[in-house]
Amino acid sequence: MNAAAAPNTALERYYQFHSRIYDATRWSFLFGREEVLRRAARVVQPRRILEVGCGTGRNLVSLRRRFPEAEITGVDLSEPMLAIAAGKMRDERTTLLRRSYSAPVHESGAGFDLVLFSYALSMFNPGWEQAMDAAHADLAEGGSIAVVDFSHSAFGGFRRWMGMNHVRMEGHLWPRLAQKFVPLLDERLPAYLGVWQYGMFIGRKQD
Ligand SMILES: C[S@@+](CC[C@H](N)C(=O)[O-])C[C@H]1O[C@@H](n2cnc3c(N)ncnc32)[C@H](O)[C@@H]1O
């Protein structure tokens, strides 16, 4: 993992504190994380995996369990989030990179068979379109993208509160994903009796 550096964006400052309570709290509202991995495993048996915005590594652990031989790369902006992930992922086939994902991470070679965004893209404000473009470039031909994230809410107060937590909830991610990748799964699901909707998307890189 890259050397520690002082936080310099609002999001990095946010995770300076939230990294300490992340794993203890997020299970109660980041729904669909295991389900999207289960569904992705039906369509791809990846040898090279990238998780963008891997945070504390909850999904990296699950990916390693599902794909013991895969090379796994996790990218994240936040040093304290990555430090927790590093404590969980000590094997040689895992690489953690501290960086903002606005351009592809793979420079040459085959690219990734699976790129995962789990509750990350809704926090790329600005930058979600560039992150999708980067993921497209990072995927090998025929590779798959899997996304699980907040979608939208009919409650303005809730949307504003989520905005204060750096999350944009305007259903903006799904149309562009479906345009950029061949959709294999594209669903919206209610959380807490419909206070908000979250979404799952699995798509294939088109030629
Ligand atoms: C809500 S957490 C999700 C963590 C993990 N994927 C999960 O499902 O538990 C969002 C993560 O995305 C990271 N992140 C946000 N914007 C980013 C960017 N532009 N580049 C890389 N990581 C980013 C944050 O630092 C944070 O760790």
Tab-separated table of C-alpha atoms and ligand atoms in Angstrom:
chain	number	residue	atom	x	y	z
A	1	MET	CA	0.000	0.000	0.000
A	2	ASN	CA	1.153	3.538	-0.690
A	3	ALA	CA	2.587	5.662	2.117
A	4	ALA	CA	0.188	7.632	4.308
A	5	ALA	CA	-0.492	11.243	3.384
A	6	ALA	CA	-2.623	13.948	4.960
A	7	PRO	CA	-6.287	13.976	3.836
A	8	ASN	CA	-6.864	16.747	1.329
A	9	THR	CA	-10.422	16.308	0.087
A	10	ALA	CA	-13.725	16.579	1.966
A	11	LEU	CA	-14.296	12.874	1.315
A	12	GLU	CA	-10.941	11.906	2.752
A	13	ARG	CA	-11.653	14.012	5.838
A	14	TYR	CA	-15.080	12.340	6.117
A	15	TYR	CA	-13.475	8.888	6.164
A	16	GLN	CA	-10.827	9.950	8.690
A	17	PHE	CA	-13.626	9.592	11.241
A	18	HIS	CA	-16.024	7.181	9.496
A	19	SER	CA	-13.315	4.535	8.945
A	20	ARG	CA	-13.459	3.960	12.728
A	21	ILE	CA	-17.168	3.067	12.740
A	22	TYR	CA	-17.570	1.824	9.164
A	23	ASP	CA	-17.637	-1.945	9.617
A	24	ALA	CA	-19.748	-1.697	12.782
A	25	THR	CA	-22.469	0.403	11.124
A	26	ARG	CA	-22.678	-0.096	7.351
A	27	TRP	CA	-24.150	-3.604	7.409
A	28	SER	CA	-27.439	-1.942	8.472
A	29	PHE	CA	-27.912	0.087	5.286
A	30	LEU	CA	-25.504	-0.929	2.498
A	31	PHE	CA	-27.806	-3.627	1.152
A	32	GLY	CA	-27.085	-6.011	-1.722
A	33	ARG	CA	-23.305	-6.215	-1.393
A	34	GLU	CA	-23.191	-10.005	-1.025
A	35	GLU	CA	-26.028	-10.502	-3.502
A	36	VAL	CA	-24.283	-8.611	-6.317
A	37	LEU	CA	-21.161	-10.746	-5.830
A	38	ARG	CA	-23.262	-13.908	-5.844
A	39	ARG	CA	-24.941	-12.812	-9.090
A	40	ALA	CA	-21.619	-11.759	-10.661
A	41	ALA	CA	-20.111	-15.182	-9.882
A	42	ARG	CA	-22.817	-16.717	-12.080
A	43	VAL	CA	-21.600	-14.851	-15.156
A	44	VAL	CA	-17.836	-14.565	-14.679
A	45	GLN	CA	-15.043	-16.685	-13.183
A	46	PRO	CA	-12.473	-13.912	-12.965
A	47	ARG	CA	-8.703	-14.311	-12.869
A	48	ARG	CA	-8.083	-10.576	-12.386
A	49	ILE	CA	-10.439	-8.448	-10.263
A	50	LEU	CA	-10.508	-4.719	-9.495
A	51	GLU	CA	-12.638	-3.197	-6.755
A	52	VAL	CA	-12.854	0.582	-7.056
A	53	GLY	CA	-13.534	2.336	-3.744
A	54	CYS	CA	-12.788	-0.869	-1.828
A	55	GLY	CA	-12.948	0.912	1.538
A	56	THR	CA	-12.292	-1.347	4.534
A	57	GLY	CA	-12.123	-4.449	2.329
A	58	ARG	CA	-15.418	-6.116	3.203
A	59	ASN	CA	-15.938	-7.142	-0.439
A	60	LEU	CA	-12.273	-8.007	-0.973
A	61	VAL	CA	-12.588	-10.677	1.725
A	62	SER	CA	-15.695	-12.069	0.053
A	63	LEU	CA	-14.054	-11.980	-3.389
A	64	ARG	CA	-11.012	-13.848	-2.055
A	65	ARG	CA	-13.284	-16.516	-0.556
A	66	ARG	CA	-15.147	-16.904	-3.846
A	67	PHE	CA	-12.094	-16.710	-6.121
A	68	PRO	CA	-9.089	-18.066	-4.170
A	69	GLU	CA	-6.704	-17.977	-7.153
A	70	ALA	CA	-7.612	-14.544	-8.530
A	71	GLU	CA	-5.337	-11.511	-8.543
A	72	ILE	CA	-7.286	-8.843	-6.679
A	73	THR	CA	-6.615	-5.110	-6.787
A	74	GLY	CA	-8.373	-2.665	-4.463
A	75	VAL	CA	-8.250	1.086	-5.107
A	76	ASP	CA	-9.350	3.750	-2.662
A	77	LEU	CA	-8.862	7.414	-1.924
A	78	SER	CA	-8.831	7.080	1.843
A	79	GLU	CA	-5.698	6.016	3.706
A	80	PRO	CA	-7.458	4.936	6.961
A	81	MET	CA	-10.050	2.898	5.021
A	82	LEU	CA	-7.255	1.149	3.086
A	83	ALA	CA	-5.302	0.512	6.289
A	84	ILE	CA	-8.246	-1.524	7.604
A	85	ALA	CA	-8.488	-3.393	4.281
A	86	ALA	CA	-4.752	-4.143	4.434
A	87	GLY	CA	-5.235	-5.790	7.828
A	88	LYS	CA	-7.776	-8.176	6.269
A	89	MET	CA	-5.971	-8.922	2.987
A	90	ARG	CA	-2.437	-10.091	3.628
A	91	ASP	CA	-2.008	-12.521	0.729
A	92	GLU	CA	0.454	-11.963	-2.114
A	93	ARG	CA	-2.180	-11.931	-4.828
A	94	THR	CA	-3.851	-8.813	-3.407
A	95	THR	CA	-2.681	-5.284	-4.248
A	96	LEU	CA	-4.043	-2.144	-2.581
A	97	LEU	CA	-3.552	1.240	-4.211
A	98	ARG	CA	-4.267	4.600	-2.709
A	99	ARG	CA	-5.500	6.875	-5.475
A	100	SER	CA	-8.494	8.656	-6.845
A	101	TYR	CA	-10.007	6.583	-9.635
A	102	SER	CA	-10.366	8.920	-12.579
A	103	ALA	CA	-8.205	7.001	-15.053
A	104	PRO	CA	-7.523	3.290	-15.674
A	105	VAL	CA	-5.131	1.535	-13.268
A	106	HIS	CA	-3.866	-1.152	-15.628
A	107	GLU	CA	-1.205	0.118	-18.002
A	108	SER	CA	-0.622	-2.897	-20.211
A	109	GLY	CA	-1.549	-6.553	-20.369
A	110	ALA	CA	-4.863	-8.299	-20.286
A	111	GLY	CA	-6.969	-5.970	-18.142
A	112	PHE	CA	-9.467	-7.082	-15.505
A	113	ASP	CA	-12.158	-9.751	-15.919
A	114	LEU	CA	-14.332	-8.136	-13.247
A	115	VAL	CA	-14.543	-4.526	-12.012
A	116	LEU	CA	-16.672	-3.970	-8.904
A	117	PHE	CA	-18.084	-0.681	-7.607
A	118	SER	CA	-19.904	-1.217	-4.305
A	119	TYR	CA	-21.455	1.919	-2.810
A	120	ALA	CA	-18.691	3.949	-4.411
A	121	LEU	CA	-19.961	5.572	-7.636
A	122	SER	CA	-22.700	7.547	-5.851
A	123	MET	CA	-19.845	9.308	-3.984
A	124	PHE	CA	-17.891	10.249	-7.135
A	125	ASN	CA	-19.263	13.779	-7.392
A	126	PRO	CA	-17.877	14.970	-9.694
A	127	GLY	CA	-16.244	12.117	-11.558
A	128	TRP	CA	-18.756	9.268	-11.896
A	129	GLU	CA	-18.762	9.415	-15.714
A	130	GLN	CA	-14.938	9.382	-15.856
A	131	ALA	CA	-14.883	6.450	-13.405
A	132	MET	CA	-17.229	4.462	-15.676
A	133	ASP	CA	-15.012	5.310	-18.671
A	134	ALA	CA	-11.930	4.218	-16.708
A	135	ALA	CA	-13.627	0.943	-15.742
A	136	HIS	CA	-14.483	0.307	-19.382
A	137	ALA	CA	-10.827	0.822	-20.309
A	138	ASP	CA	-9.664	-1.332	-17.373
A	139	LEU	CA	-11.819	-4.306	-18.431
A	140	ALA	CA	-10.509	-7.030	-20.710
A	141	GLU	CA	-12.620	-7.774	-23.783
A	142	GLY	CA	-15.712	-9.642	-22.590
A	143	GLY	CA	-15.042	-8.632	-18.970
A	144	SER	CA	-17.855	-7.737	-16.570
A	145	ILE	CA	-18.701	-4.755	-14.400
A	146	ALA	CA	-20.737	-5.218	-11.207
A	147	VAL	CA	-22.289	-2.245	-9.399
A	148	VAL	CA	-24.358	-2.059	-6.231
A	149	ASP	CA	-25.233	1.395	-4.939
A	150	PHE	CA	-27.809	3.825	-3.634
A	151	SER	CA	-30.225	4.800	-6.373
A	152	HIS	CA	-32.891	7.368	-5.459
A	153	SER	CA	-35.404	8.439	-2.819
A	154	ALA	CA	-38.783	10.174	-2.998
A	155	PHE	CA	-38.005	11.956	0.283
A	156	GLY	CA	-36.256	15.294	-0.213
A	157	GLY	CA	-35.078	15.527	3.398
A	158	PHE	CA	-33.474	12.101	3.134
A	159	ARG	CA	-31.774	13.003	-0.153
A	160	ARG	CA	-30.389	16.184	1.410
A	161	TRP	CA	-29.101	14.280	4.446
A	162	MET	CA	-27.406	11.754	2.155
A	163	GLY	CA	-25.931	14.672	0.221
A	164	MET	CA	-24.360	15.893	3.459
A	165	ASN	CA	-22.785	12.422	3.624
A	166	HIS	CA	-21.366	12.890	0.088
A	167	VAL	CA	-23.928	10.568	-1.561
A	168	ARG	CA	-25.899	11.707	-4.622
A	169	MET	CA	-29.249	9.880	-4.832
A	170	GLU	CA	-30.775	10.874	-8.151
A	171	GLY	CA	-30.862	7.571	-10.019
A	172	HIS	CA	-28.226	9.002	-12.353
A	173	LEU	CA	-25.898	5.966	-12.529
A	174	TRP	CA	-28.064	3.340	-14.201
A	175	PRO	CA	-28.876	4.838	-17.634
A	176	ARG	CA	-25.220	5.478	-18.385
A	177	LEU	CA	-24.184	2.014	-17.171
A	178	ALA	CA	-26.797	0.428	-19.426
A	179	GLN	CA	-25.577	2.536	-22.334
A	180	LYS	CA	-21.895	1.772	-21.809
A	181	PHE	CA	-22.128	-1.958	-21.001
A	182	VAL	CA	-24.392	-4.778	-22.206
A	183	PRO	CA	-26.787	-5.238	-19.254
A	184	LEU	CA	-27.088	-8.718	-17.738
A	185	LEU	CA	-28.789	-7.500	-14.540
A	186	ASP	CA	-30.322	-4.061	-13.991
A	187	GLU	CA	-32.572	-3.859	-10.891
A	188	ARG	CA	-33.803	-1.332	-8.365
A	189	LEU	CA	-34.896	-2.604	-4.929
A	190	PRO	CA	-36.594	-0.923	-1.953
A	191	ALA	CA	-34.820	-0.392	1.368
A	192	TYR	CA	-36.670	0.188	4.654
A	193	LEU	CA	-40.141	-0.076	3.061
A	194	GLY	CA	-39.157	2.271	0.243
A	195	VAL	CA	-37.483	5.136	2.098
A	196	TRP	CA	-34.869	4.741	-0.624
A	197	GLN	CA	-34.132	2.442	-3.543
A	198	TYR	CA	-30.808	0.813	-4.167
A	199	GLY	CA	-29.653	-0.690	-7.428
A	200	MET	CA	-27.700	-3.609	-8.782
A	201	PHE	CA	-26.167	-3.685	-12.241
A	202	ILE	CA	-24.058	-6.326	-13.950
A	203	GLY	CA	-22.898	-5.668	-17.489
A	204	ARG	CA	-20.467	-6.895	-20.065
A	205	LYS	CA	-17.955	-4.781	-21.922
A	206	GLN	CA	-19.179	-4.257	-25.434
A	207	ASP	CA	-16.781	-4.501	-28.372
B	1	LIG	C1	-19.262	3.794	1.047
B	1	LIG	S1	-17.578	3.316	0.894
B	1	LIG	C2	-17.731	1.699	0.121
B	1	LIG	C3	-16.633	0.768	0.545
B	1	LIG	C4	-16.788	-0.667	0.030
B	1	LIG	N1	-16.806	-0.710	-1.402
B	1	LIG	C5	-18.034	-1.309	0.595
B	1	LIG	O1	-18.919	-1.705	-0.170
B	1	LIG	O2	-18.122	-1.430	1.824
B	1	LIG	C6	-17.021	4.321	-0.484
B	1	LIG	C7	-15.508	4.263	-0.666
B	1	LIG	O3	-15.200	4.875	-1.930
B	1	LIG	C8	-14.002	5.625	-1.770
B	1	LIG	N2	-13.958	6.656	-2.818
B	1	LIG	C9	-14.800	7.693	-2.983
B	1	LIG	N3	-14.455	8.428	-4.056
B	1	LIG	C10	-13.351	7.824	-4.592
B	1	LIG	C11	-12.522	8.088	-5.722
B	1	LIG	N4	-12.758	9.124	-6.519
B	1	LIG	N5	-11.514	7.253	-5.991
B	1	LIG	C12	-11.291	6.164	-5.187
B	1	LIG	N6	-12.032	5.872	-4.100
B	1	LIG	C13	-13.045	6.679	-3.803
B	1	LIG	C14	-14.113	6.184	-0.352
B	1	LIG	O4	-12.841	6.576	0.155
B	1	LIG	C15	-14.733	5.016	0.402
B	1	LIG	O5	-13.756	4.181	0.990
